[in-house]
PDB file of C-alpha atoms in Angstrom:
ATOM      1  CA  MET A  18     154.512-103.879 -85.741  1.00  0.00           C
ATOM      2  CA  THR A  19     155.427-100.795 -83.811  1.00  0.00           C
ATOM      3  CA  GLU A  20     156.660-101.574 -80.258  1.00  0.00           C
ATOM      4  CA  LEU A  21     153.901-100.645 -77.804  1.00  0.00           C
ATOM      5  CA  THR A  22     155.866 -98.882 -75.206  1.00  0.00           C
ATOM      6  CA  THR A  23     154.094 -96.880 -72.608  1.00  0.00           C
ATOM      7  CA  GLU A  24     155.510 -93.696 -74.171  1.00  0.00           C
ATOM      8  CA  TYR A  25     154.167 -94.638 -77.631  1.00  0.00           C
ATOM      9  CA  MET A  26     150.673 -95.571 -76.417  1.00  0.00           C
ATOM     10  CA  THR A  27     150.471 -92.299 -74.297  1.00  0.00           C
ATOM     11  CA  GLU A  28     151.504 -90.118 -77.216  1.00  0.00           C
ATOM     12  CA  ASN A  29     149.171 -91.827 -79.745  1.00  0.00           C
ATOM     13  CA  ILE A  30     146.273 -92.761 -77.362  1.00  0.00           C
ATOM     14  CA  GLU A  31     143.723 -90.710 -79.336  1.00  0.00           C
ATOM     15  CA  ARG A  32     144.771 -92.293 -82.677  1.00  0.00           C
ATOM     16  CA  TYR A  33     144.754 -95.827 -84.042  1.00  0.00           C
ATOM     17  CA  ILE A  34     146.862 -98.397 -82.071  1.00  0.00           C
ATOM     18  CA  THR A  35     146.664-101.989 -82.983  1.00  0.00           C
ATOM     19  CA  ASN A  36     147.707-105.163 -81.100  1.00  0.00           C
ATOM     20  CA  PRO A  37     146.710-108.468 -82.825  1.00  0.00           C
ATOM     21  CA  ASP A  38     148.198-110.544 -79.930  1.00  0.00           C
ATOM     22  CA  ILE A  39     145.485-109.582 -77.466  1.00  0.00           C
ATOM     23  CA  TYR A  40     141.947-110.709 -78.415  1.00  0.00           C
ATOM     24  CA  LYS A  41     140.031-108.202 -76.321  1.00  0.00           C
ATOM     25  CA  TRP A  42     142.410-105.318 -77.247  1.00  0.00           C
ATOM     26  CA  ASN A  43     140.628-102.043 -76.507  1.00  0.00           C
ATOM     27  CA  GLN A  44     140.700 -98.345 -77.256  1.00  0.00           C
ATOM     28  CA  SER A  45     138.044 -96.298 -75.504  1.00  0.00           C
ATOM     29  CA  TYR A  46     137.016 -92.716 -74.925  1.00  0.00           C
ATOM     30  CA  TYR A  47     134.817 -91.539 -71.963  1.00  0.00           C
ATOM     31  CA  PHE A  48     133.295 -88.301 -71.054  1.00  0.00           C
ATOM     32  CA  ASN A  49     130.906 -87.064 -68.367  1.00  0.00           C
ATOM     33  CA  PHE A  50     129.614 -83.713 -67.035  1.00  0.00           C
ATOM     34  CA  TYR A  51     127.186 -82.195 -64.593  1.00  0.00           C
ATOM     35  CA  ASP A  52     125.831 -78.641 -64.714  1.00  0.00           C
ATOM     36  CA  ARG A  53     124.508 -77.757 -61.309  1.00  0.00           C
ATOM     37  CA  GLN A  54     122.564 -74.660 -62.500  1.00  0.00           C
ATOM     38  CA  GLN A  55     120.720 -76.703 -65.103  1.00  0.00           C
ATOM     39  CA  LYS A  56     120.608 -79.857 -62.950  1.00  0.00           C
ATOM     40  CA  THR A  57     121.648 -81.589 -66.124  1.00  0.00           C
ATOM     41  CA  GLY A  58     124.381 -84.077 -66.897  1.00  0.00           C
ATOM     42  CA  GLY A  59     125.543 -86.957 -68.983  1.00  0.00           C
ATOM     43  CA  PHE A  60     127.843 -89.999 -69.472  1.00  0.00           C
ATOM     44  CA  PHE A  61     129.316 -90.984 -72.838  1.00  0.00           C
ATOM     45  CA  ARG A  62     131.595 -93.773 -74.030  1.00  0.00           C
ATOM     46  CA  ILE A  63     132.803 -95.429 -77.209  1.00  0.00           C
ATOM     47  CA  GLY A  64     134.774 -98.690 -76.736  1.00  0.00           C
ATOM     48  CA  ILE A  65     136.572-100.297 -79.715  1.00  0.00           C
ATOM     49  CA  LEU A  66     137.510-104.041 -79.633  1.00  0.00           C
ATOM     50  CA  GLU A  67     139.362-104.336 -82.987  1.00  0.00           C
ATOM     51  CA  ASN A  68     140.233-108.046 -82.782  1.00  0.00           C
ATOM     52  CA  VAL A  69     136.708-108.981 -81.717  1.00  0.00           C
ATOM     53  CA  GLY A  70     135.305-106.865 -84.552  1.00  0.00           C
ATOM     54  CA  GLU A  71     132.974-104.950 -82.232  1.00  0.00           C
ATOM     55  CA  ILE A  72     132.277-101.521 -80.901  1.00  0.00           C
ATOM     56  CA  ASN A  73     130.163-100.598 -77.859  1.00  0.00           C
ATOM     57  CA  CYS A  74     128.853 -97.123 -77.035  1.00  0.00           C
ATOM     58  CA  PHE A  75     126.489 -95.226 -74.931  1.00  0.00           C
ATOM     59  CA  ALA A  76     125.128 -91.638 -74.526  1.00  0.00           C
ATOM     60  CA  ILE A  77     122.985 -90.940 -71.435  1.00  0.00           C
ATOM     61  CA  PHE A  78     121.616 -87.443 -70.610  1.00  0.00           C
ATOM     62  CA  PHE A  79     119.523 -86.611 -67.614  1.00  0.00           C
ATOM     63  CA  ARG A  80     117.909 -83.509 -65.935  1.00  0.00           C
ATOM     64  CA  ASP A  81     116.744 -83.148 -62.379  1.00  0.00           C
ATOM     65  CA  GLY A  82     117.045 -86.926 -61.615  1.00  0.00           C
ATOM     66  CA  LYS A  83     115.142 -88.089 -64.704  1.00  0.00           C
ATOM     67  CA  PRO A  84     116.434 -89.275 -68.175  1.00  0.00           C
ATOM     68  CA  LEU A  85     116.434 -86.826 -71.154  1.00  0.00           C
ATOM     69  CA  PHE A  86     117.876 -89.146 -73.673  1.00  0.00           C
ATOM     70  CA  THR A  87     119.466 -92.528 -73.706  1.00  0.00           C
ATOM     71  CA  ARG A  88     121.241 -94.484 -76.508  1.00  0.00           C
ATOM     72  CA  ILE A  89     123.014 -97.825 -75.606  1.00  0.00           C
ATOM     73  CA  ASN A  90     124.571-100.055 -78.238  1.00  0.00           C
ATOM     74  CA  MET A  91     126.887-102.694 -76.832  1.00  0.00           C
ATOM     75  CA  ASN A  92     127.542-104.802 -79.929  1.00  0.00           C
ATOM     76  CA  LEU A  93     128.068-102.854 -83.133  1.00  0.00           C
ATOM     77  CA  PRO A  94     130.256-103.552 -86.208  1.00  0.00           C
ATOM     78  CA  TYR A  95     133.900-102.406 -86.036  1.00  0.00           C
ATOM     79  CA  THR A  96     135.220 -99.267 -87.584  1.00  0.00           C
ATOM     80  CA  HIS A  97     138.804 -98.098 -88.072  1.00  0.00           C
ATOM     81  CA  GLU A  98     137.933 -94.524 -86.991  1.00  0.00           C
ATOM     82  CA  ARG A  99     139.407 -93.079 -83.779  1.00  0.00           C
ATOM     83  CA  LEU A 100     139.043 -89.948 -81.673  1.00  0.00           C
ATOM     84  CA  ASP A 101     141.772 -88.311 -83.695  1.00  0.00           C
ATOM     85  CA  PRO A 102     140.684 -87.306 -86.296  1.00  0.00           C
ATOM     86  CA  GLY A 103     137.111 -88.423 -85.273  1.00  0.00           C
ATOM     87  CA  ILE A 104     134.840 -91.311 -84.800  1.00  0.00           C
ATOM     88  CA  THR A 105     130.978 -91.577 -85.342  1.00  0.00           C
ATOM     89  CA  VAL A 106     128.993 -94.550 -84.086  1.00  0.00           C
ATOM     90  CA  ALA A 107     125.229 -94.828 -84.024  1.00  0.00           C
ATOM     91  CA  GLY A 108     124.754 -91.098 -84.201  1.00  0.00           C
ATOM     92  CA  ILE A 109     127.378 -90.370 -81.545  1.00  0.00           C
ATOM     93  CA  THR A 110     130.426 -88.400 -82.741  1.00  0.00           C
ATOM     94  CA  MET A 111     133.598 -87.910 -80.714  1.00  0.00           C
ATOM     95  CA  ARG A 112     136.489 -85.835 -82.104  1.00  0.00           C
ATOM     96  CA  ALA A 113     139.771 -84.470 -80.760  1.00  0.00           C
ATOM     97  CA  THR A 114     140.059 -80.779 -81.885  1.00  0.00           C
ATOM     98  CA  ARG A 115     143.253 -80.207 -80.064  1.00  0.00           C
ATOM     99  CA  PRO A 116     145.253 -83.390 -79.167  1.00  0.00           C
ATOM    100  CA  GLN A 117     144.877 -84.451 -75.495  1.00  0.00           C
ATOM    101  CA  GLN A 118     143.463 -80.942 -74.637  1.00  0.00           C
ATOM    102  CA  THR A 119     140.050 -80.429 -76.286  1.00  0.00           C
ATOM    103  CA  ALA A 120     137.454 -82.797 -77.616  1.00  0.00           C
ATOM    104  CA  VAL A 121     133.884 -82.546 -78.696  1.00  0.00           C
ATOM    105  CA  VAL A 122     130.992 -84.957 -78.373  1.00  0.00           C
ATOM    106  CA  LYS A 123     127.974 -84.670 -80.518  1.00  0.00           C
ATOM    107  CA  VAL A 124     124.757 -86.626 -80.547  1.00  0.00           C
ATOM    108  CA  GLU A 125     122.334 -86.321 -83.523  1.00  0.00           C
ATOM    109  CA  THR A 126     119.038 -88.037 -83.908  1.00  0.00           C
ATOM    110  CA  ASP A 127     115.691 -87.120 -85.415  1.00  0.00           C
ATOM    111  CA  ASP A 128     114.292 -85.621 -82.178  1.00  0.00           C
ATOM    112  CA  PHE A 129     117.389 -84.858 -80.089  1.00  0.00           C
ATOM    113  CA  SER A 130     120.765 -83.312 -80.596  1.00  0.00           C
ATOM    114  CA  ALA A 131     123.711 -82.072 -78.420  1.00  0.00           C
ATOM    115  CA  ASP A 132     127.015 -80.425 -79.138  1.00  0.00           C
ATOM    116  CA  LEU A 133     129.421 -80.270 -76.107  1.00  0.00           C
ATOM    117  CA  GLU A 134     133.145 -79.454 -75.694  1.00  0.00           C
ATOM    118  CA  TRP A 135     135.464 -80.760 -73.013  1.00  0.00           C
ATOM    119  CA  ASP A 136     138.539 -78.502 -72.568  1.00  0.00           C
ATOM    120  CA  LEU A 137     141.141 -79.503 -69.982  1.00  0.00           C
ATOM    121  CA  LEU A 138     141.920 -77.434 -66.982  1.00  0.00           C
ATOM    122  CA  HIS A 139     145.198 -79.290 -66.450  1.00  0.00           C
ATOM    123  CA  PRO A 140     147.295 -81.746 -68.406  1.00  0.00           C
ATOM    124  CA  MET A 141     145.984 -85.234 -68.104  1.00  0.00           C
ATOM    125  CA  GLY A 142     147.373 -87.612 -65.522  1.00  0.00           C
ATOM    126  CA  ASP A 143     147.791 -91.399 -66.117  1.00  0.00           C
ATOM    127  CA  SER A 144     146.018 -93.233 -63.352  1.00  0.00           C
ATOM    128  CA  ILE A 145     147.814 -96.538 -64.214  1.00  0.00           C
ATOM    129  CA  ALA A 146     151.366 -95.004 -64.033  1.00  0.00           C
ATOM    130  CA  LEU A 147     150.677 -92.970 -60.846  1.00  0.00           C
ATOM    131  CA  SER A 148     149.056 -95.950 -59.161  1.00  0.00           C
ATOM    132  CA  ASN A 149     152.308 -97.919 -59.418  1.00  0.00           C
ATOM    133  CA  LEU A 150     150.457-101.181 -60.259  1.00  0.00           C
ATOM    134  CA  ALA A 151     152.310-104.396 -60.580  1.00  0.00           C
ATOM    135  CA  GLU A 152     152.267-106.122 -63.994  1.00  0.00           C
ATOM    136  CA  ASP A 153     150.038-108.849 -62.749  1.00  0.00           C
ATOM    137  CA  ASP A 154     147.656-106.423 -61.009  1.00  0.00           C
ATOM    138  CA  ALA A 155     144.074-107.190 -62.126  1.00  0.00           C
ATOM    139  CA  ILE A 156     143.383-103.672 -63.426  1.00  0.00           C
ATOM    140  CA  ALA A 157     146.784-103.323 -65.089  1.00  0.00           C
ATOM    141  CA  SER A 158     146.684-106.746 -66.710  1.00  0.00           C
ATOM    142  CA  GLU A 159     142.897-107.146 -67.537  1.00  0.00           C
ATOM    143  CA  LEU A 160     141.506-103.630 -68.095  1.00  0.00           C
ATOM    144  CA  THR A 161     144.094-101.127 -69.419  1.00  0.00           C
ATOM    145  CA  TYR A 162     147.752-100.316 -69.911  1.00  0.00           C
ATOM    146  CA  VAL A 163     147.480 -96.509 -70.209  1.00  0.00           C
ATOM    147  CA  HIS A 164     144.595 -94.518 -68.717  1.00  0.00           C
ATOM    148  CA  PRO A 165     144.891 -90.655 -68.757  1.00  0.00           C
ATOM    149  CA  GLU A 166     142.334 -88.703 -66.723  1.00  0.00           C
ATOM    150  CA  GLY A 167     141.392 -85.062 -67.249  1.00  0.00           C
ATOM    151  CA  ILE A 168     139.343 -82.435 -65.370  1.00  0.00           C
ATOM    152  CA  CYS A 169     137.567 -80.205 -67.912  1.00  0.00           C
ATOM    153  CA  ASN A 170     135.413 -77.205 -68.519  1.00  0.00           C
ATOM    154  CA  VAL A 171     132.310 -78.419 -70.392  1.00  0.00           C
ATOM    155  CA  ARG A 172     130.292 -76.102 -72.669  1.00  0.00           C
ATOM    156  CA  GLY A 173     127.705 -76.408 -75.252  1.00  0.00           C
ATOM    157  CA  ASN A 174     124.010 -76.908 -76.002  1.00  0.00           C
ATOM    158  CA  ILE A 175     121.392 -79.726 -75.720  1.00  0.00           C
ATOM    159  CA  ASN A 176     118.466 -79.450 -78.010  1.00  0.00           C
ATOM    160  CA  LEU A 177     115.229 -81.146 -77.088  1.00  0.00           C
ATOM    161  CA  ARG A 178     112.474 -82.245 -79.460  1.00  0.00           C
ATOM    162  CA  THR A 179     110.208 -79.640 -77.670  1.00  0.00           C
ATOM    163  CA  GLY A 180     112.460 -76.887 -79.094  1.00  0.00           C
ATOM    164  CA  GLU A 181     113.949 -76.168 -75.657  1.00  0.00           C
ATOM    165  CA  VAL A 182     117.728 -75.486 -75.708  1.00  0.00           C
ATOM    166  CA  ILE A 183     119.699 -76.339 -72.560  1.00  0.00           C
ATOM    167  CA  ALA A 184     122.984 -74.297 -72.322  1.00  0.00           C
ATOM    168  CA  ILE A 185     125.706 -76.229 -70.455  1.00  0.00           C
ATOM    169  CA  ASP A 186     128.562 -74.454 -68.682  1.00  0.00           C
ATOM    170  CA  ASP A 187     130.130 -76.360 -65.885  1.00  0.00           C
ATOM    171  CA  LYS A 188     132.715 -79.153 -65.382  1.00  0.00           C
ATOM    172  CA  GLY A 189     133.352 -82.810 -66.126  1.00  0.00           C
ATOM    173  CA  PHE A 190     135.857 -85.624 -66.431  1.00  0.00           C
ATOM    174  CA  ARG A 191     137.192 -87.345 -69.517  1.00  0.00           C
ATOM    175  CA  ASP A 192     139.471 -90.447 -69.852  1.00  0.00           C
ATOM    176  CA  LEU A 193     141.365 -92.287 -72.547  1.00  0.00           C
ATOM    177  CA  SER A 194     142.252 -95.967 -72.565  1.00  0.00           C
ATOM    178  CA  VAL A 195     144.404 -98.465 -74.504  1.00  0.00           C
ATOM    179  CA  GLY A 196     145.144-102.011 -73.611  1.00  0.00           C
ATOM    180  CA  PRO A 197     143.200-105.176 -72.810  1.00  0.00           C
ATOM    181  CA  ARG A 198     139.598-104.878 -71.639  1.00  0.00           C
ATOM    182  CA  ASN A 199     138.321-107.998 -69.936  1.00  0.00           C
ATOM    183  CA  TRP A 200     135.514-106.862 -67.621  1.00  0.00           C
ATOM    184  CA  THR A 201     134.970-110.278 -66.149  1.00  0.00           C
ATOM    185  CA  GLY A 202     138.487-110.206 -64.741  1.00  0.00           C
ATOM    186  CA  LEU A 203     136.662-108.326 -61.940  1.00  0.00           C
ATOM    187  CA  ILE A 204     133.955-109.619 -59.618  1.00  0.00           C
ATOM    188  CA  HIS A 205     133.003-106.075 -58.734  1.00  0.00           C
ATOM    189  CA  TYR A 206     134.403-102.590 -58.753  1.00  0.00           C
ATOM    190  CA  ARG A 207     133.389 -99.239 -57.215  1.00  0.00           C
ATOM    191  CA  LEU A 208     134.674 -95.800 -57.969  1.00  0.00           C
ATOM    192  CA  ALA A 209     134.476 -92.124 -57.034  1.00  0.00           C
ATOM    193  CA  TRP A 210     135.343 -89.425 -59.648  1.00  0.00           C
ATOM    194  CA  PRO A 211     134.516 -86.108 -57.863  1.00  0.00           C
ATOM    195  CA  ILE A 212     135.436 -82.656 -58.917  1.00  0.00           C
ATOM    196  CA  PHE A 213     135.276 -80.230 -55.934  1.00  0.00           C
ATOM    197  CA  ASP A 214     134.774 -76.496 -55.867  1.00  0.00           C
ATOM    198  CA  ASN A 215     138.242 -75.975 -54.208  1.00  0.00           C
ATOM    199  CA  GLY A 216     140.009 -77.536 -57.234  1.00  0.00           C
ATOM    200  CA  MET A 217     140.557 -80.990 -55.801  1.00  0.00           C
ATOM    201  CA  ALA A 218     139.536 -83.904 -57.991  1.00  0.00           C
ATOM    202  CA  CYS A 219     140.415 -87.621 -57.699  1.00  0.00           C
ATOM    203  CA  VAL A 220     140.072 -91.007 -59.339  1.00  0.00           C
ATOM    204  CA  ALA A 221     139.471 -93.624 -56.749  1.00  0.00           C
ATOM    205  CA  VAL A 222     138.767 -97.094 -58.060  1.00  0.00           C
ATOM    206  CA  HIS A 223     138.565-100.244 -55.953  1.00  0.00           C
ATOM    207  CA  GLY A 224     138.439-103.481 -57.886  1.00  0.00           C
ATOM    208  CA  ILE A 225     137.584-106.802 -56.183  1.00  0.00           C
ATOM    209  CA  THR A 226     138.810-109.936 -57.984  1.00  0.00           C
ATOM    210  CA  THR A 227     139.239-113.666 -57.222  1.00  0.00           C
ATOM    211  CA  GLY A 228     142.949-112.807 -56.535  1.00  0.00           C
ATOM    212  CA  GLY A 229     142.219-110.005 -54.087  1.00  0.00           C
ATOM    213  CA  ASP A 230     141.916-106.252 -54.207  1.00  0.00           C
ATOM    214  CA  SER A 231     143.128-103.927 -56.885  1.00  0.00           C
ATOM    215  CA  TYR A 232     143.267-100.064 -56.839  1.00  0.00           C
ATOM    216  CA  GLN A 233     143.436 -97.389 -59.511  1.00  0.00           C
ATOM    217  CA  LYS A 234     144.037 -94.063 -57.700  1.00  0.00           C
ATOM    218  CA  ILE A 235     145.258 -90.599 -58.471  1.00  0.00           C
ATOM    219  CA  LEU A 236     144.416 -87.099 -57.100  1.00  0.00           C
ATOM    220  CA  HIS A 237     144.738 -83.594 -58.293  1.00  0.00           C
ATOM    221  CA  ASP A 238     144.953 -81.085 -55.441  1.00  0.00           C
ATOM    222  CA  GLY A 239     144.358 -78.070 -57.719  1.00  0.00           C
ATOM    223  CA  THR A 240     148.061 -77.701 -58.465  1.00  0.00           C
ATOM    224  CA  ARG A 241     149.285 -81.018 -59.769  1.00  0.00           C
ATOM    225  CA  TRP A 242     148.461 -84.728 -60.208  1.00  0.00           C
ATOM    226  CA  MET A 243     149.774 -86.916 -57.341  1.00  0.00           C
ATOM    227  CA  ALA A 244     149.620 -90.520 -56.256  1.00  0.00           C
ATOM    228  CA  ILE A 245     147.150 -91.645 -53.541  1.00  0.00           C
ATOM    229  CA  ASP A 246     148.946 -93.464 -50.803  1.00  0.00           C
ATOM    230  CA  ARG A 247     145.826 -95.318 -49.565  1.00  0.00           C
ATOM    231  CA  LEU A 248     142.045 -95.174 -49.656  1.00  0.00           C
ATOM    232  CA  GLU A 249     139.113 -96.541 -47.687  1.00  0.00           C
ATOM    233  CA  GLU A 250     135.504 -96.592 -48.684  1.00  0.00           C
ATOM    234  CA  LYS A 251     132.129 -97.472 -47.250  1.00  0.00           C
ATOM    235  CA  ILE A 252     129.395 -98.032 -49.768  1.00  0.00           C
ATOM    236  CA  THR A 253     125.798 -98.268 -48.577  1.00  0.00           C
ATOM    237  CA  PHE A 254     123.758 -99.925 -51.267  1.00  0.00           C
ATOM    238  CA  GLU A 255     120.066 -99.558 -52.135  1.00  0.00           C
ATOM    239  CA  GLU A 256     117.837-102.568 -51.320  1.00  0.00           C
ATOM    240  CA  ASP A 257     118.576-104.039 -54.695  1.00  0.00           C
ATOM    241  CA  GLU A 258     122.265-104.371 -53.683  1.00  0.00           C
ATOM    242  CA  ILE A 259     123.310-102.624 -56.918  1.00  0.00           C
ATOM    243  CA  GLY A 260     122.718 -98.875 -56.656  1.00  0.00           C
ATOM    244  CA  PHE A 261     124.711 -96.560 -54.309  1.00  0.00           C
ATOM    245  CA  LYS A 262     122.560 -95.078 -51.621  1.00  0.00           C
ATOM    246  CA  HIS A 263     125.392 -93.357 -49.738  1.00  0.00           C
ATOM    247  CA  VAL A 264     129.130 -93.468 -50.031  1.00  0.00           C
ATOM    248  CA  HIS A 265     131.989 -92.387 -47.721  1.00  0.00           C
ATOM    249  CA  TRP A 266     135.462 -92.266 -49.047  1.00  0.00           C
ATOM    250  CA  LYS A 267     138.772 -91.485 -47.237  1.00  0.00           C
ATOM    251  CA  VAL A 268     141.670 -90.672 -49.445  1.00  0.00           C
ATOM    252  CA  TRP A 269     145.262 -90.024 -48.216  1.00  0.00           C
ATOM    253  CA  ASP A 270     147.514 -88.439 -50.877  1.00  0.00           C
ATOM    254  CA  GLU A 271     151.266 -88.968 -51.299  1.00  0.00           C
ATOM    255  CA  THR A 272     151.894 -86.089 -48.916  1.00  0.00           C
ATOM    256  CA  GLY A 273     149.807 -87.615 -46.128  1.00  0.00           C
ATOM    257  CA  ARG A 274     146.813 -85.283 -46.378  1.00  0.00           C
ATOM    258  CA  LEU A 275     143.450 -86.813 -45.778  1.00  0.00           C
ATOM    259  CA  TRP A 276     140.534 -85.955 -48.073  1.00  0.00           C
ATOM    260  CA  ASP A 277     137.424 -87.171 -46.346  1.00  0.00           C
ATOM    261  CA  PHE A 278     134.131 -87.044 -48.425  1.00  0.00           C
ATOM    262  CA  THR A 279     130.711 -88.411 -48.617  1.00  0.00           C
ATOM    263  CA  GLY A 280     128.334 -88.642 -51.611  1.00  0.00           C
ATOM    264  CA  LYS A 281     124.663 -89.110 -52.423  1.00  0.00           C
ATOM    265  CA  PRO A 282     123.177 -89.945 -55.861  1.00  0.00           C
ATOM    266  CA  LEU A 283     121.527 -87.423 -58.160  1.00  0.00           C
ATOM    267  CA  PHE A 284     120.776 -89.912 -60.957  1.00  0.00           C
ATOM    268  CA  ARG A 285     121.171 -93.547 -61.772  1.00  0.00           C
ATOM    269  CA  TRP A 286     121.256 -95.537 -64.982  1.00  0.00           C
ATOM    270  CA  GLN A 287     122.272 -99.216 -65.355  1.00  0.00           C
ATOM    271  CA  PHE A 288     122.737-101.507 -68.256  1.00  0.00           C
ATOM    272  CA  PRO A 289     124.245-104.983 -68.917  1.00  0.00           C
ATOM    273  CA  TYR A 290     127.148-105.807 -71.188  1.00  0.00           C
ATOM    274  CA  ASP A 291     127.010-109.616 -71.771  1.00  0.00           C
ATOM    275  CA  SER A 292     128.458-111.151 -68.505  1.00  0.00           C
ATOM    276  CA  PHE A 293     128.908-107.767 -66.758  1.00  0.00           C
ATOM    277  CA  MET A 294     126.683-104.831 -65.720  1.00  0.00           C
ATOM    278  CA  PHE A 295     127.438-101.181 -65.244  1.00  0.00           C
ATOM    279  CA  VAL A 296     125.668 -98.764 -62.866  1.00  0.00           C
ATOM    280  CA  GLU A 297     126.389 -95.187 -63.744  1.00  0.00           C
ATOM    281  CA  GLN A 298     125.434 -92.688 -61.067  1.00  0.00           C
ATOM    282  CA  MET A 299     125.978 -88.877 -60.851  1.00  0.00           C
ATOM    283  CA  MET A 300     126.784 -87.882 -57.292  1.00  0.00           C
ATOM    284  CA  GLU A 301     126.773 -84.856 -55.161  1.00  0.00           C
ATOM    285  CA  TYR A 302     129.955 -85.076 -53.002  1.00  0.00           C
ATOM    286  CA  THR A 303     130.752 -83.169 -49.848  1.00  0.00           C
ATOM    287  CA  LEU A 304     134.208 -82.845 -48.246  1.00  0.00           C
ATOM    288  CA  ALA A 305     134.487 -82.853 -44.439  1.00  0.00           C
ATOM    289  CA  ASP A 306     134.784 -79.021 -44.445  1.00  0.00           C
ATOM    290  CA  GLY A 307     131.509 -78.686 -46.391  1.00  0.00           C
ATOM    291  CA  THR A 308     133.010 -77.994 -49.911  1.00  0.00           C
ATOM    292  CA  LYS A 309     130.721 -79.362 -52.582  1.00  0.00           C
ATOM    293  CA  GLY A 310     131.698 -81.452 -55.587  1.00  0.00           C
ATOM    294  CA  TYR A 311     129.972 -83.441 -58.351  1.00  0.00           C
ATOM    295  CA  GLY A 312     130.938 -86.371 -60.438  1.00  0.00           C
ATOM    296  CA  MET A 313     130.728 -90.011 -61.049  1.00  0.00           C
ATOM    297  CA  GLY A 314     129.940 -92.842 -58.593  1.00  0.00           C
ATOM    298  CA  GLU A 315     130.159 -96.040 -60.600  1.00  0.00           C
ATOM    299  CA  GLY A 316     129.705 -99.735 -59.939  1.00  0.00           C
ATOM    300  CA  GLY A 317     130.428-102.775 -62.038  1.00  0.00           C
ATOM    301  CA  PHE A 318     129.185-106.236 -61.335  1.00  0.00           C
ATOM    302  CA  SER A 319     130.148-109.607 -62.954  1.00  0.00           C
ATOM    303  CA  PHE A 320     127.661-112.327 -63.853  1.00  0.00           C
ATOM    304  CA  PRO A 321     126.758-114.849 -62.454  1.00  0.00           C
ATOM    305  CA  TRP A 322     126.175-112.606 -59.399  1.00  0.00           C
ATOM    306  CA  GLN A 323     129.080-112.859 -56.956  1.00  0.00           C
ATOM    307  CA  GLY A 324     128.089-109.976 -54.652  1.00  0.00           C
ATOM    308  CA  ASN A 325     128.784-106.305 -54.349  1.00  0.00           C
ATOM    309  CA  GLY A 326     131.931-106.359 -52.332  1.00  0.00           C
ATOM    310  CA  ASN A 327     130.324-105.573 -48.986  1.00  0.00           C
TER     311      ASN A 327
END
């Protein structure tokens, strides 16, 4: 078997990578976007667990705070297809058209379709490498070995069964992942994935485990990816203790600059995955100087319920 070095996995992350030694060996592809003019956004993921013999996927579209289309399948038969040259699962197609630069996501059903393209504004940054995680860190050991993130222009069309066409032209994030994926290695996690109008974007993930706290954190200041020295967050939950009502993050980058921002939800969708639950929220973020940004605010919760980290 090919030696699975970080360099090999990074170079081939959109292609087929196998590892029979880890039962929950995962390859996954994630995309999101928000178009502020159309007040329309979406979240999309295909996760491949080769040794389990399963695939999970979701495609969620919304407009003006209400769902447009949702397809969630968390236990489907395995396929050998990958992002490069292309994978189709339950009517959702993801395909790399230019390796680690441009990819398309298509959804085709009898009464709904979408064809969207993510094109990177900058080369992707690996949030595991730049987070300088120890080998026994919960995120590095339980969730992923290599995890490139990318800020993208997102363009395309959404076609509704009414005949209406929604033209999309704004921004979104995408990520790639290879390594183990044991969600229940976490009690809870919360993250912020904003893209601001001044060019700053960040990946701020705080995982809470039985062994303590774990962080996945990188920032792009509009010029380059860099490490985050430290972060603090205050999450105010809805009465159900699951949805984010308001968030306040403080992020200090490797140069010592403080990026202080708050966020409020625009849309929320949640769904279980066996002994875990995901809460996907699109947020409107605001930096301390008033600069606006949009992007994910996500939470994950392990079952049986062990709290939300507050």
